Coordinates of C-alpha atoms in Angstrom, one line a residue:
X735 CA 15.4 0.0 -10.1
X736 CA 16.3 -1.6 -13.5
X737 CA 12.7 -3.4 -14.4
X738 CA 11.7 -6.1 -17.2
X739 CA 8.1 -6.2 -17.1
X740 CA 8.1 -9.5 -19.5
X741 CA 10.4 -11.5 -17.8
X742 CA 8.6 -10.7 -14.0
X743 CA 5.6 -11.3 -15.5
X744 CA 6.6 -14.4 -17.2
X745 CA 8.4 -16.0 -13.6
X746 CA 5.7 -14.6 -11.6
X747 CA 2.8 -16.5 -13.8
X748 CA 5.0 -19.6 -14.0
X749 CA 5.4 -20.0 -10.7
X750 CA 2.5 -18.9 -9.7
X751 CA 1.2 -21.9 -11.6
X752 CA 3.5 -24.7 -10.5
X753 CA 2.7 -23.4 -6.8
X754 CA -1.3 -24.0 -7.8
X755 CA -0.6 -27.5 -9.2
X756 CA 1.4 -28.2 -6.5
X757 CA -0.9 -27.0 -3.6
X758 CA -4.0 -27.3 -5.2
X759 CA -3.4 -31.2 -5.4
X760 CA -3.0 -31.8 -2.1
X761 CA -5.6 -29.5 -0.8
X762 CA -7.6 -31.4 -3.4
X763 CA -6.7 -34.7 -2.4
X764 CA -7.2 -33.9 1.3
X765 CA -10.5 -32.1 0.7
X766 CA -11.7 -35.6 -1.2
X767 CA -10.9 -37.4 1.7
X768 CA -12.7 -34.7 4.3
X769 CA -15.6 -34.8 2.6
X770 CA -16.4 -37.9 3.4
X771 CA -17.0 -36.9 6.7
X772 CA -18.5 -33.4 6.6
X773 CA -22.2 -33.1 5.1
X774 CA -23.6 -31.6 1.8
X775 CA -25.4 -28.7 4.4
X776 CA -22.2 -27.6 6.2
X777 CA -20.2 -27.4 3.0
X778 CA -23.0 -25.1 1.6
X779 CA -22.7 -22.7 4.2
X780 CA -18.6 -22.7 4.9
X781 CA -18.3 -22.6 0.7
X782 CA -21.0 -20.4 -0.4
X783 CA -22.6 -18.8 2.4
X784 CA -19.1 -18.0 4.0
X785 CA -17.1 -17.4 1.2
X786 CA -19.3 -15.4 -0.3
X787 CA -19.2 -13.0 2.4
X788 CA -14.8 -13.1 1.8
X789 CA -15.0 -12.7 -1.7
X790 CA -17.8 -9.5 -1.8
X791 CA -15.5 -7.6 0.9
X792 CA -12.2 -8.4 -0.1
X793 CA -13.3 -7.3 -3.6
X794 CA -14.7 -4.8 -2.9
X795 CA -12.2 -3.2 -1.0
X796 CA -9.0 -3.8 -2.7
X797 CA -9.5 -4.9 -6.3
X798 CA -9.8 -1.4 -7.4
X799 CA -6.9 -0.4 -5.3
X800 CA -4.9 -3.0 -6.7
X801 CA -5.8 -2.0 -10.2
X802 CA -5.2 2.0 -9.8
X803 CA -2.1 1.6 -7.7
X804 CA -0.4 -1.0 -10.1
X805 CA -0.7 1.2 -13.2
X806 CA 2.6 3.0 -14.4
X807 CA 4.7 2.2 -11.8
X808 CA 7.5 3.3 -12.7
X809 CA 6.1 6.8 -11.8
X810 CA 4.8 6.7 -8.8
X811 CA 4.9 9.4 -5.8
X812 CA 5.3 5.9 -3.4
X813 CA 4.2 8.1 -0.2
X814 CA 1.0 9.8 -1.6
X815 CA 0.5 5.7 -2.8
X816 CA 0.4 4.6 0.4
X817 CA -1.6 6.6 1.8
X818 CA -4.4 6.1 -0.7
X819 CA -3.9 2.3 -0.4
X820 CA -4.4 2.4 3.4
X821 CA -7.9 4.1 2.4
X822 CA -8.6 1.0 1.6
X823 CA -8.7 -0.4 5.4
X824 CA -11.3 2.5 6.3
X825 CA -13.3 1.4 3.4
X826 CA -13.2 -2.5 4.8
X827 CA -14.2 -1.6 7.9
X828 CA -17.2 0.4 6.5
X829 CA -17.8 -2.9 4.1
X830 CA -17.8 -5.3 6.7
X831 CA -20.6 -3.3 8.9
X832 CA -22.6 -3.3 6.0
X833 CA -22.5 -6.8 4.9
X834 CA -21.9 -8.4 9.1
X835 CA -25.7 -6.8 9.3
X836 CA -27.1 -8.7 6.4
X837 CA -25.5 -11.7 6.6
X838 CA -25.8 -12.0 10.4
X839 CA -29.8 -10.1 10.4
X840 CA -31.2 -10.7 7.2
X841 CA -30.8 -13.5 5.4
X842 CA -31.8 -17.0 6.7
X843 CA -29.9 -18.7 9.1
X844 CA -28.8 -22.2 9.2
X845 CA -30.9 -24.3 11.6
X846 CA -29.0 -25.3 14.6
X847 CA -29.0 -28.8 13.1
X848 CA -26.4 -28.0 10.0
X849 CA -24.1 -25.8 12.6
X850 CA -24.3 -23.8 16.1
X851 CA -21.2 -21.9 14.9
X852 CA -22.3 -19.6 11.8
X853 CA -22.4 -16.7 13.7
X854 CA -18.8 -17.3 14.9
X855 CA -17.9 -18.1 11.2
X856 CA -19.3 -14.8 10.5
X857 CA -17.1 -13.0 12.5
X858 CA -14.2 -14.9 11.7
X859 CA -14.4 -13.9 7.8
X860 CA -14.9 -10.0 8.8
X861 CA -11.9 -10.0 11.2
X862 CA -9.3 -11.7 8.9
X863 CA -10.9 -9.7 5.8
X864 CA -9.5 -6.4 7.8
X865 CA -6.4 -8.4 9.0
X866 CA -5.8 -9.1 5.6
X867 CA -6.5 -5.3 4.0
X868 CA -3.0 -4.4 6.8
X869 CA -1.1 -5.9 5.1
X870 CA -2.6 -4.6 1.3
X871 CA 0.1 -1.8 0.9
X872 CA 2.9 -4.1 1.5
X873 CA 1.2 -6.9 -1.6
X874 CA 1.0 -4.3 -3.9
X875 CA 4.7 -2.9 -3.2
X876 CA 5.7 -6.4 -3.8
X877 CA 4.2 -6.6 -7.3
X878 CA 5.2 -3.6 -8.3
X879 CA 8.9 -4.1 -7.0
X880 CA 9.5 -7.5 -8.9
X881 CA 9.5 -9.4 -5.6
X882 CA 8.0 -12.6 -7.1
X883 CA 9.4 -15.5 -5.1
X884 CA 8.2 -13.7 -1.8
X885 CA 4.3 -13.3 -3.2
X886 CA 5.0 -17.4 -4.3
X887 CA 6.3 -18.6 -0.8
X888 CA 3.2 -16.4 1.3
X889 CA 0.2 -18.0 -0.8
X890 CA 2.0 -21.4 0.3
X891 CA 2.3 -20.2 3.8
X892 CA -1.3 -19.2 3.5
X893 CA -2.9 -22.4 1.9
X894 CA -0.8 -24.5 4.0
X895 CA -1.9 -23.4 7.1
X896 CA -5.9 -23.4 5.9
X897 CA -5.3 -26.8 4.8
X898 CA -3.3 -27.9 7.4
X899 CA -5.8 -26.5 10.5
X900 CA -9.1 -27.1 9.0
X901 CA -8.0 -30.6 7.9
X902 CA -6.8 -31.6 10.9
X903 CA -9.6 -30.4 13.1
X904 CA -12.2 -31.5 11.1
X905 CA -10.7 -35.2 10.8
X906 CA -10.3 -34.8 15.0
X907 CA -13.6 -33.8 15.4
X908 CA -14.9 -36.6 12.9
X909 CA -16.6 -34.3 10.7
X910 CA -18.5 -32.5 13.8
X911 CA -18.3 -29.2 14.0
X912 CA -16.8 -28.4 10.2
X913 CA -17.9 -24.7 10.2
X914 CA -15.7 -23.9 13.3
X915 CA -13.0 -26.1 11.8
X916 CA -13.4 -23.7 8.8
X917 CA -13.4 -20.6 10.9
X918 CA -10.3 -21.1 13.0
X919 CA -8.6 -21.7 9.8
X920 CA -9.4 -18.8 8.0
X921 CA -8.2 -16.8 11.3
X922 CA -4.9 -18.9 11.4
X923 CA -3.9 -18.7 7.9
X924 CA -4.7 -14.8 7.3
X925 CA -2.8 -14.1 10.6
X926 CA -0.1 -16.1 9.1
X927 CA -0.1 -14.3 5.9
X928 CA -0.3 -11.0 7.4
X929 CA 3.1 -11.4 9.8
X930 CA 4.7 -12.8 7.4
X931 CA 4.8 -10.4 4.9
X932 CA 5.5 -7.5 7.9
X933 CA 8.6 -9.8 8.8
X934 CA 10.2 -10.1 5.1
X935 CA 10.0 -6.4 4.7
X936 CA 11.4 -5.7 8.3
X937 CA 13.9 -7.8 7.0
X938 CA 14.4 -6.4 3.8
X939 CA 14.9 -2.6 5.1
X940 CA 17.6 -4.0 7.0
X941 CA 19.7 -5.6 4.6
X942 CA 17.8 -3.3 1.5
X943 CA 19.2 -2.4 -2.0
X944 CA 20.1 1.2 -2.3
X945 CA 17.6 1.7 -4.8
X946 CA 14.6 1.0 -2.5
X947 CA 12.5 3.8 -1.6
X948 CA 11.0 2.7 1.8
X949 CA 13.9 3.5 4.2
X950 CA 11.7 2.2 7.4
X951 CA 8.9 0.2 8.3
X952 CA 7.2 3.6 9.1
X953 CA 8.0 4.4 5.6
X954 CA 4.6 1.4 4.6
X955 CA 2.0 3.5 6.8
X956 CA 0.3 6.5 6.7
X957 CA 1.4 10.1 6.5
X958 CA -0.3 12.9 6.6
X959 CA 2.0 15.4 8.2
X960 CA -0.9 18.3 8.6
X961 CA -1.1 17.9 4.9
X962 CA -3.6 19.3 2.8
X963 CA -5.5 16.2 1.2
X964 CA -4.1 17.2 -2.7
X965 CA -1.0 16.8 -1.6
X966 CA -1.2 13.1 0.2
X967 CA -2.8 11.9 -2.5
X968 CA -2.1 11.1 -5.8
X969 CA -5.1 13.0 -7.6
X970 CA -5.0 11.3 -10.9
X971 CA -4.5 7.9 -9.4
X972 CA -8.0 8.9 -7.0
X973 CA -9.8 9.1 -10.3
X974 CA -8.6 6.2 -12.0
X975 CA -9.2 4.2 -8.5
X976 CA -12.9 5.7 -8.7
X977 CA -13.5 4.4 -12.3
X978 CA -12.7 1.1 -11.2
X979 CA -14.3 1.3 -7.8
X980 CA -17.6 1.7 -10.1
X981 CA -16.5 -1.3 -12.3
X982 CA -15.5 -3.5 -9.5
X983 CA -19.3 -3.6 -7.9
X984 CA -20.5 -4.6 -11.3
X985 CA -17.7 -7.2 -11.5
X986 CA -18.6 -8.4 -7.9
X987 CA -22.2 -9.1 -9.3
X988 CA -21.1 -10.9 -12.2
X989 CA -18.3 -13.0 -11.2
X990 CA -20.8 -14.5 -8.1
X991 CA -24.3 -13.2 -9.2
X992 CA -25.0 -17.0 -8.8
X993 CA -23.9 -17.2 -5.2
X994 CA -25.4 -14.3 -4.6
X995 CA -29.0 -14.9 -6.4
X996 CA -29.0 -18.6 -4.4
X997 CA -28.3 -17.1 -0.7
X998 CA -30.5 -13.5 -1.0
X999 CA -33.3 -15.6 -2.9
X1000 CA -33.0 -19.0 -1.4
X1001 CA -33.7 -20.8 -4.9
X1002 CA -31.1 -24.0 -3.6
X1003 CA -31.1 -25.7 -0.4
X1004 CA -28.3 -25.8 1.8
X1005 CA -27.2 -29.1 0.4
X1006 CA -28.0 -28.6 -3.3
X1007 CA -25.9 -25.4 -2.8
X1008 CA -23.0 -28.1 -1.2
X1009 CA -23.2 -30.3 -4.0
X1010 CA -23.0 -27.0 -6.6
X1011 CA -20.1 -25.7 -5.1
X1012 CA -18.3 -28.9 -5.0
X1013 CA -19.1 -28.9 -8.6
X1014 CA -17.9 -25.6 -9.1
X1015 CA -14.9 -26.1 -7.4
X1016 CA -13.9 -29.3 -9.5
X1017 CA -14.6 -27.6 -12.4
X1018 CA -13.2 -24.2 -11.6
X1019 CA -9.6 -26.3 -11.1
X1020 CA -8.2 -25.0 -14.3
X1021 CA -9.5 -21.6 -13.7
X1022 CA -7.2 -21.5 -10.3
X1023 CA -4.2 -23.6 -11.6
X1024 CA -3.7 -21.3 -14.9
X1025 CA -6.0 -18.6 -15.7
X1026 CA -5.8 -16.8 -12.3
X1027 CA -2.3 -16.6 -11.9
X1028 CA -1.9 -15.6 -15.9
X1029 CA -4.7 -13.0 -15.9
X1030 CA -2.8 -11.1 -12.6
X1031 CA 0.4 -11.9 -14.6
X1032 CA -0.9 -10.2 -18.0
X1033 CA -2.6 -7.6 -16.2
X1034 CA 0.4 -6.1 -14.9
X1035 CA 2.2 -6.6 -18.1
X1036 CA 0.2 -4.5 -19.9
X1037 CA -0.2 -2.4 -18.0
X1038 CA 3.3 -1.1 -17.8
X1039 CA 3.8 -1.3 -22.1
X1040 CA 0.5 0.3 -22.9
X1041 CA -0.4 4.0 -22.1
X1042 CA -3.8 4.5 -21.2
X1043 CA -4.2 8.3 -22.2
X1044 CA -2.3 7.7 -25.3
X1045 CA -4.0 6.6 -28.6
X1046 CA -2.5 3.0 -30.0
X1047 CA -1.6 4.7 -33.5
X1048 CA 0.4 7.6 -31.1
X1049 CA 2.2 4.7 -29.5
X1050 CA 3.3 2.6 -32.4
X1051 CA 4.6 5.6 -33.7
X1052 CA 6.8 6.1 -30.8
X1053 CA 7.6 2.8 -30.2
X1054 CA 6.0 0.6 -32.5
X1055 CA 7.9 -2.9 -31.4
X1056 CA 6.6 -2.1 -27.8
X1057 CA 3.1 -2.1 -29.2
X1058 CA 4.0 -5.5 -31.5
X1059 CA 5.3 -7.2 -28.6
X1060 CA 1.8 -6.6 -26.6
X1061 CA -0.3 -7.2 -29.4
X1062 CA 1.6 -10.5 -30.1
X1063 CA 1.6 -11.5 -26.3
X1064 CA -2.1 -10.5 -26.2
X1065 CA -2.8 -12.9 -29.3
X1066 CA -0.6 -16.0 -28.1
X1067 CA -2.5 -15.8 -24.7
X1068 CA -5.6 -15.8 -26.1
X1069 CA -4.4 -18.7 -28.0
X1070 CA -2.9 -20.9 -25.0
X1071 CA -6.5 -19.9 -22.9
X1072 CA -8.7 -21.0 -25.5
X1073 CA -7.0 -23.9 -26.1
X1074 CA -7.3 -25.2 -22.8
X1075 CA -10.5 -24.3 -22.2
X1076 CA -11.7 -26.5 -25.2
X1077 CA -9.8 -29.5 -24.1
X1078 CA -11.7 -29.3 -21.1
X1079 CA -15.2 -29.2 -22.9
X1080 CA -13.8 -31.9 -25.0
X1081 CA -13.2 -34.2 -22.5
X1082 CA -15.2 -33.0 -19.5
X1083 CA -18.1 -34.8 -21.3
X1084 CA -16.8 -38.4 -21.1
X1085 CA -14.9 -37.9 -17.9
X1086 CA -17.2 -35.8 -15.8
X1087 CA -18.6 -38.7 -13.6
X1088 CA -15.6 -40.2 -13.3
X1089 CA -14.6 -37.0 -11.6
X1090 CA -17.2 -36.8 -9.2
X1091 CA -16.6 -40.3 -8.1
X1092 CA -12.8 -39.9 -7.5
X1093 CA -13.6 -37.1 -5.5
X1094 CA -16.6 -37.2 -3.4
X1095 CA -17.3 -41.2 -3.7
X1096 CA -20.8 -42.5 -5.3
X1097 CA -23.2 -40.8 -3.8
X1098 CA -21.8 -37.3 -5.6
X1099 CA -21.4 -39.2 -9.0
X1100 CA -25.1 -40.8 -9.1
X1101 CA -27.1 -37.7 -8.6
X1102 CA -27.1 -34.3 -10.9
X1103 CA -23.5 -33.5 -10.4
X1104 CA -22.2 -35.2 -13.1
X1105 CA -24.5 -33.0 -15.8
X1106 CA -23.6 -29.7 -13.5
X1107 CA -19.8 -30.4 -14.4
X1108 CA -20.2 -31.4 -17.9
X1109 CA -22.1 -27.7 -18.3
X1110 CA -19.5 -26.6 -16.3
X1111 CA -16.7 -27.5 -18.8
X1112 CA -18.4 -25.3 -21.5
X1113 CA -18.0 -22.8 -19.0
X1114 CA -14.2 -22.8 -18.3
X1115 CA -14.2 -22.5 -22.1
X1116 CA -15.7 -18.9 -21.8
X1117 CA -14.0 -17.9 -18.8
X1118 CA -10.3 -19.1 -20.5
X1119 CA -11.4 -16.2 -23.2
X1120 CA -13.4 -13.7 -20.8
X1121 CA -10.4 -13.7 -19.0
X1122 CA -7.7 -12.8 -20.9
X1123 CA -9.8 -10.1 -22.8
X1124 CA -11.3 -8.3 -19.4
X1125 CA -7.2 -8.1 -18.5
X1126 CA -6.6 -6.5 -21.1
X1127 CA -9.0 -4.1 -21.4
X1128 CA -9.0 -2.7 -17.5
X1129 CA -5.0 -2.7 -18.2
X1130 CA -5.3 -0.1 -21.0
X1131 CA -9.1 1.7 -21.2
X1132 CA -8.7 5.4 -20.2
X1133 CA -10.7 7.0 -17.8
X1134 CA -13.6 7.7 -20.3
X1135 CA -13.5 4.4 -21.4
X1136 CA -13.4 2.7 -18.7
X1137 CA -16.6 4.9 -17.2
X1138 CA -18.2 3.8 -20.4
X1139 CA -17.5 0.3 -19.8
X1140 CA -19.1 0.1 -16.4
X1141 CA -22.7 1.9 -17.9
X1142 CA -21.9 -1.0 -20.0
X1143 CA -21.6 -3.7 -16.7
X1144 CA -24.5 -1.9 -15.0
X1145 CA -26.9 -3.1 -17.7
X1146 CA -25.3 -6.4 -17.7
X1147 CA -25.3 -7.4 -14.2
X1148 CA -29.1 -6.8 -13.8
X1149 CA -29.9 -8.8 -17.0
X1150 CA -27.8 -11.4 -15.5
X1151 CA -29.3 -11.1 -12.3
X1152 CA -32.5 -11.6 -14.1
X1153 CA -31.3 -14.3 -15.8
X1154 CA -29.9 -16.4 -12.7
X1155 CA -32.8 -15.7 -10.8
X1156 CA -35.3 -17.0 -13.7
X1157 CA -33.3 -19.9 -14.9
X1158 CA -32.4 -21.6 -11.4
X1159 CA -35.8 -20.9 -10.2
X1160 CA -36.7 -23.6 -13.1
X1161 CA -33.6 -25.8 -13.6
X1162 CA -31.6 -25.1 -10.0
X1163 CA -27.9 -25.6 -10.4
X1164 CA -28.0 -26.0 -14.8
X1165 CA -29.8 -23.0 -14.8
X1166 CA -26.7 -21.1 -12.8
X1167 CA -24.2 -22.8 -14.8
X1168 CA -26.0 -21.6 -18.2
X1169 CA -26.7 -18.0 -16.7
X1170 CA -22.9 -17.8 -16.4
X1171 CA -22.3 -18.6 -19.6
X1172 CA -24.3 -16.5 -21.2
X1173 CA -22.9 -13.8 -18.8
X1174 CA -19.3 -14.4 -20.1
X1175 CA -20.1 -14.3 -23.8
X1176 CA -21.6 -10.8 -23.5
X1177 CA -18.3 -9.9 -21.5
X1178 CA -16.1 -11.5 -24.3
X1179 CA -17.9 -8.9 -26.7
X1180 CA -17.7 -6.3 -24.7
X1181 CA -14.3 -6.0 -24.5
X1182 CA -14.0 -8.2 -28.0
X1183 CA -15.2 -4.5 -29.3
X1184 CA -13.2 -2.6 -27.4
X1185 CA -9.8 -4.0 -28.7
X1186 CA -11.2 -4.5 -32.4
X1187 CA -11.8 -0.5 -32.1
X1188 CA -8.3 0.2 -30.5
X1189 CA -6.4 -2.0 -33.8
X1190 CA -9.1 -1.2 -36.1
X1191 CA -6.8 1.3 -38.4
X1192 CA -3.5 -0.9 -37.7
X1193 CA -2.1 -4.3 -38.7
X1194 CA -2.2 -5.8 -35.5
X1195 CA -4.9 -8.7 -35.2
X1196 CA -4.7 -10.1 -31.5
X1197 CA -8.0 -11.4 -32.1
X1198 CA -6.8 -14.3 -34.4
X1199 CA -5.5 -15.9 -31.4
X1200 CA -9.2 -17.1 -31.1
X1201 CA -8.9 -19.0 -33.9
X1202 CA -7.8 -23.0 -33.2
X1203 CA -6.0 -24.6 -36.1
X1204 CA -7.9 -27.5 -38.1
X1205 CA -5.9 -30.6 -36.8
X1206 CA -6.5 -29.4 -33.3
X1207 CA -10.3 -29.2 -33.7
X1208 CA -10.3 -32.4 -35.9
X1209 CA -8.5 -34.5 -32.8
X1210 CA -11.1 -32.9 -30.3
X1211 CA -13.7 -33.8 -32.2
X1212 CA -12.4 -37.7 -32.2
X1213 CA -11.5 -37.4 -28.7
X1214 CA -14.5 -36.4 -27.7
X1215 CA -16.6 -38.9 -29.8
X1216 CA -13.9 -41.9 -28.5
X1217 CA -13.9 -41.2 -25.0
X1218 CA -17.8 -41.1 -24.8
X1219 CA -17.7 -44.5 -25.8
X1220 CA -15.6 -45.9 -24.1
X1221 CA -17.8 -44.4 -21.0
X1222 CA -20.6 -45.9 -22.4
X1223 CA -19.0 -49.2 -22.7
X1224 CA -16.2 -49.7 -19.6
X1225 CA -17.0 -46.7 -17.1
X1226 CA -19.9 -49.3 -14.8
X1227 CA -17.1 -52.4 -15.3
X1228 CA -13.9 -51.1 -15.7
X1229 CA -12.6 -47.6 -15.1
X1230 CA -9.0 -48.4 -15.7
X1231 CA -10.0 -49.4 -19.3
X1232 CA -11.8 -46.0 -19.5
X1233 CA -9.2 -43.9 -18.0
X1234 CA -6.4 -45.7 -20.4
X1235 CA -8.7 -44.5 -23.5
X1236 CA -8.8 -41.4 -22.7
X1237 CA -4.8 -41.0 -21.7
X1238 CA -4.1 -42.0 -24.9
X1239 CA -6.4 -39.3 -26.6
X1240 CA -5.3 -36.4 -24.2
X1241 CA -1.8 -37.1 -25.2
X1242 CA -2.6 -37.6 -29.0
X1243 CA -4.6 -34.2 -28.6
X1244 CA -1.8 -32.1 -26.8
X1245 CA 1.0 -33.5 -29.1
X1246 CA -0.5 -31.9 -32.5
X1247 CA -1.5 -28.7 -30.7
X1248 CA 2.1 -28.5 -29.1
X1249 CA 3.1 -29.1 -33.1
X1250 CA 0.9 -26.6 -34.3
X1251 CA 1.5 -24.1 -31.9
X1252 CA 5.2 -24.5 -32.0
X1253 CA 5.3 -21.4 -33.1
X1254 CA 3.4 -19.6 -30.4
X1255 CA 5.8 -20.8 -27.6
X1256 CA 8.9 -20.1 -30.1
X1257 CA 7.4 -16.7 -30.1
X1258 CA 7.3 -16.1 -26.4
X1259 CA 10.7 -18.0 -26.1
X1260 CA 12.5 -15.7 -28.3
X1261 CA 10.8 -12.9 -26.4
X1262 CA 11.2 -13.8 -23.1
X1263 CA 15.3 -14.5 -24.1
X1264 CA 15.4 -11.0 -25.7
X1265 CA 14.3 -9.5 -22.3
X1266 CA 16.0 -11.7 -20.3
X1267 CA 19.8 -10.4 -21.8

């Protein structure tokens, strides 16, 4: 199968965006309305106590699946593949004990008051986080096959039906009962998800290119055949998945330390940790609509143009416009990321409140959310960079240097630990928000280092694409100065004043970086055209 790694990668992050924009408003504009009628306590334990619980074991058991088994493609032994991605099923299982125990034994339970369902909920997460593992082969034989409209039309399927179930009971139920609202959902949707996929393929194999290697739907399960264990598995594929089975627990810690720090420690209340998710949500918005879908875009690209076990100055010497054309995408990502991320902080500050009050109503916009989301912004800022770099390096670290790397996380994650613990204990939510920032910053120089010392003896820079040019900076500046007047001034007696101000500055600020970054997207134009013919 003929494969352009650019051009998939390109379609698959574009639409991958529109489909977030798309569904992410109306989930948003349904979710403002809902909570209205479901209380600060329940969404604390549906969005942090219960989607904590999702996000540790899916993470835990497929990330570094999806990492190992998505490398060099091109290569792979497809049935020793599949039997070391159905490991991953066992391995949820075994998760899911673990972590049903604490969260059902030992941490504190909501008083019947908030919910008489969390135990159900419980349950409900475990079973569709093994539904979901089923179906784990078939996702990453999609990505690695190019099939980019199918993964596009399932996360509809899947946030439709969430949205569409939990919505509707909740709004039946008048805002009783939101946690088993929540929990039937996540049940729905999964199953959803699951069949789904199982039906395209069935479908597929019948009507199926040539070229395809799966011949039958046996073909996407196990087989062991009396086998010796070498020989159903892919042994160097079982190292690299070990190296990042010891990064992703690291990873875990950091990307939710916060969640984690505020349910094992109990430094919020089950409201104040409603009201800092709903923050976090709102604020994360730009992290789901764009940097999600381009980091698992990215990651994939690079991973198929640069060779691990091979040193940079080896590969530009065999093919030194491959290695341009990464180092070139690299630093034009890095560009776009940052860019966004300090419009955000720019006008976060002035527009914060206003936020909070669309969304929730007054009662959200008069207490500390408003400061949680203006932190927040600075945030986004470090995760648009953290990102990108983090991509890049898991895509092409060796072994060795990846093992190195997660000595390197180890350290981190306690001092972070530490750090959430010690700061929310005095500030509550500011203190998480601040914890993560300084978490991403040490993550940005991690892997900062890492790609300085893989183009240190070379003229590629990727780096510069840190760097925003001076008008840019100069309008954010002014923008940001502008629009916190005009909050001072109209926000209390006329938002549609305030809301015009800053309109006008967001579309003075995007038209000179779209003018000074013409070059960037002429860049990825001419690329993309190149690959595309």
């Amino acid at each position: 199968m003929a494969k352009n790694f650019l051009k998939s990668s390109i379609e698959n992050a574009s639409l991958n965006i529109l489909l977030q924009i798309a569904f992410r408003c109306q989930t948003f504009i349904l979710n403002a309305h809902v909570l209205r009628y479901v209380s600060q306590d329940e969404v604390g334990v549906t969005n942090v106590r219960l989607l904590l619980l999702e996000s540790t074991v899916l993470f835990l058991s497929r990330e570094a699946f999806r990492r190992a088994c998505l490398t060099d493609t091109i290569n792979h032994n497809w049935p020793k593949v599949v039997n070391l991605i159905w490991l991953a099923v066992s391995l949820c299982v075994a998760i899911c004990g673990l972590f049903g125990y604490i969260w059902l034994n030992i941490l504190e339970q909501p008083s019947s008051s908030v919910t008489i369902y969390y135990n159900f909920g419980v349950w409900a997460i475990l079973i569709s986080c093994v539904m979901e593992l089923c179906c784990e082969q078939l996702y990453i034989i999609a990505q690695s096959f190019l099939f980019v409209k199918l993964q596009v039309v399932l996360e509809i399927i899947n946030i439709m039906v969430r949205t569409i179930v939990y919505t509707t009971l909740v709004l039946s139920w008048s805002g009783q009962n939101s946690v088993l609202a929540f929990s039937l959902a996540q049940l729905a949707s999964v199953f959803a998800y699951t069949i789904s996929f199982y039906v395209y393929f069935w479908y597929y194999i019948k009507h199926q290119n040539k070229d395809f290697p799966f011949k039958s739907m046996w073909d996407f399960f196990p087989n062991i055949s009396n086998k010796k264990w070498s020989e159903c598995l892919d042994i160097p594929l079982v190292m690299l998945l070990w190296s990042f089975m010891k990064q992703g627990l690291m990873k875990q810690l950091l990307t939710d330390g916060e969640r984690y720090v505020m349910t094992f420690f109990n430094t919020l209340k089950f409201d104040q940790q409603g009201v800092y998710d709903i923050v976090n949500n709102l604020g994360s918005l730009a992290a789901r609509f764009l940097f999600k879908p381009v980091e698992a875009a990215s990651y994939f690209y690079f991973s198929q143009l640069v060779h691990r076990d091979i040193p940079i100055k080896k590969q530009i010497e065999q093919d030194s416009n491959k290695v341009k054309e990464a180092t070139s995408v690299l630093e034009c990502l890095l560009r776009i990321n940052s860019s966004v991320g300090l419009v955000a902080l720019s006008f976060g500050q002035a527009y914060a409140k206003l936020a909070l009050f669309l969304y929730g109503g007054s009662s959200l916009a008069l207490g500390i959310g408003p400061i949680l989301l203006k932190l927040h912004c600075l945030a986004i800022l470090f995760l648009a960079v953290n990102g990108i770099t983090e991509c890049y390096a898991a895509a092409t670290m060796n072994v060795t240097e990846l093992n190195k790397y997660n000595i390197e996380m180890v350290m981190l994650s306690v001092i972070f630990l530490f750090i959430s613990f010690l700061l929310s204990w005095f500030l509550g939510g500011v203190g998480f928000i601040l914890a993560n920032c300084f978490n991403f910053t040490f993550r940005i120089i991690q892997c900062g280092r890492y790609i300085l010392f893989q183009y240190k003896d070379t003229n590629f820079k990727p780096l510069n694409g840190l760097l925003p040019k001076k008008s840019f900076i100069v309008c954010l500046i002014l923008s940001t100065i502008l629009t916190l007047y005009s909050e001072e001034k109209y926000y209390e007696n006329n938002k549609i004043i305030h809301v015009l101000n800053g309109g006008i500055m967001f579309v003075l600020t995007i038209s000179i970086w779209l003018f000074e970054e013409i070059s960037t997207f002429k860049f990825l134009a001419k690329v993309y055209r190149s690959k595309h013919n």
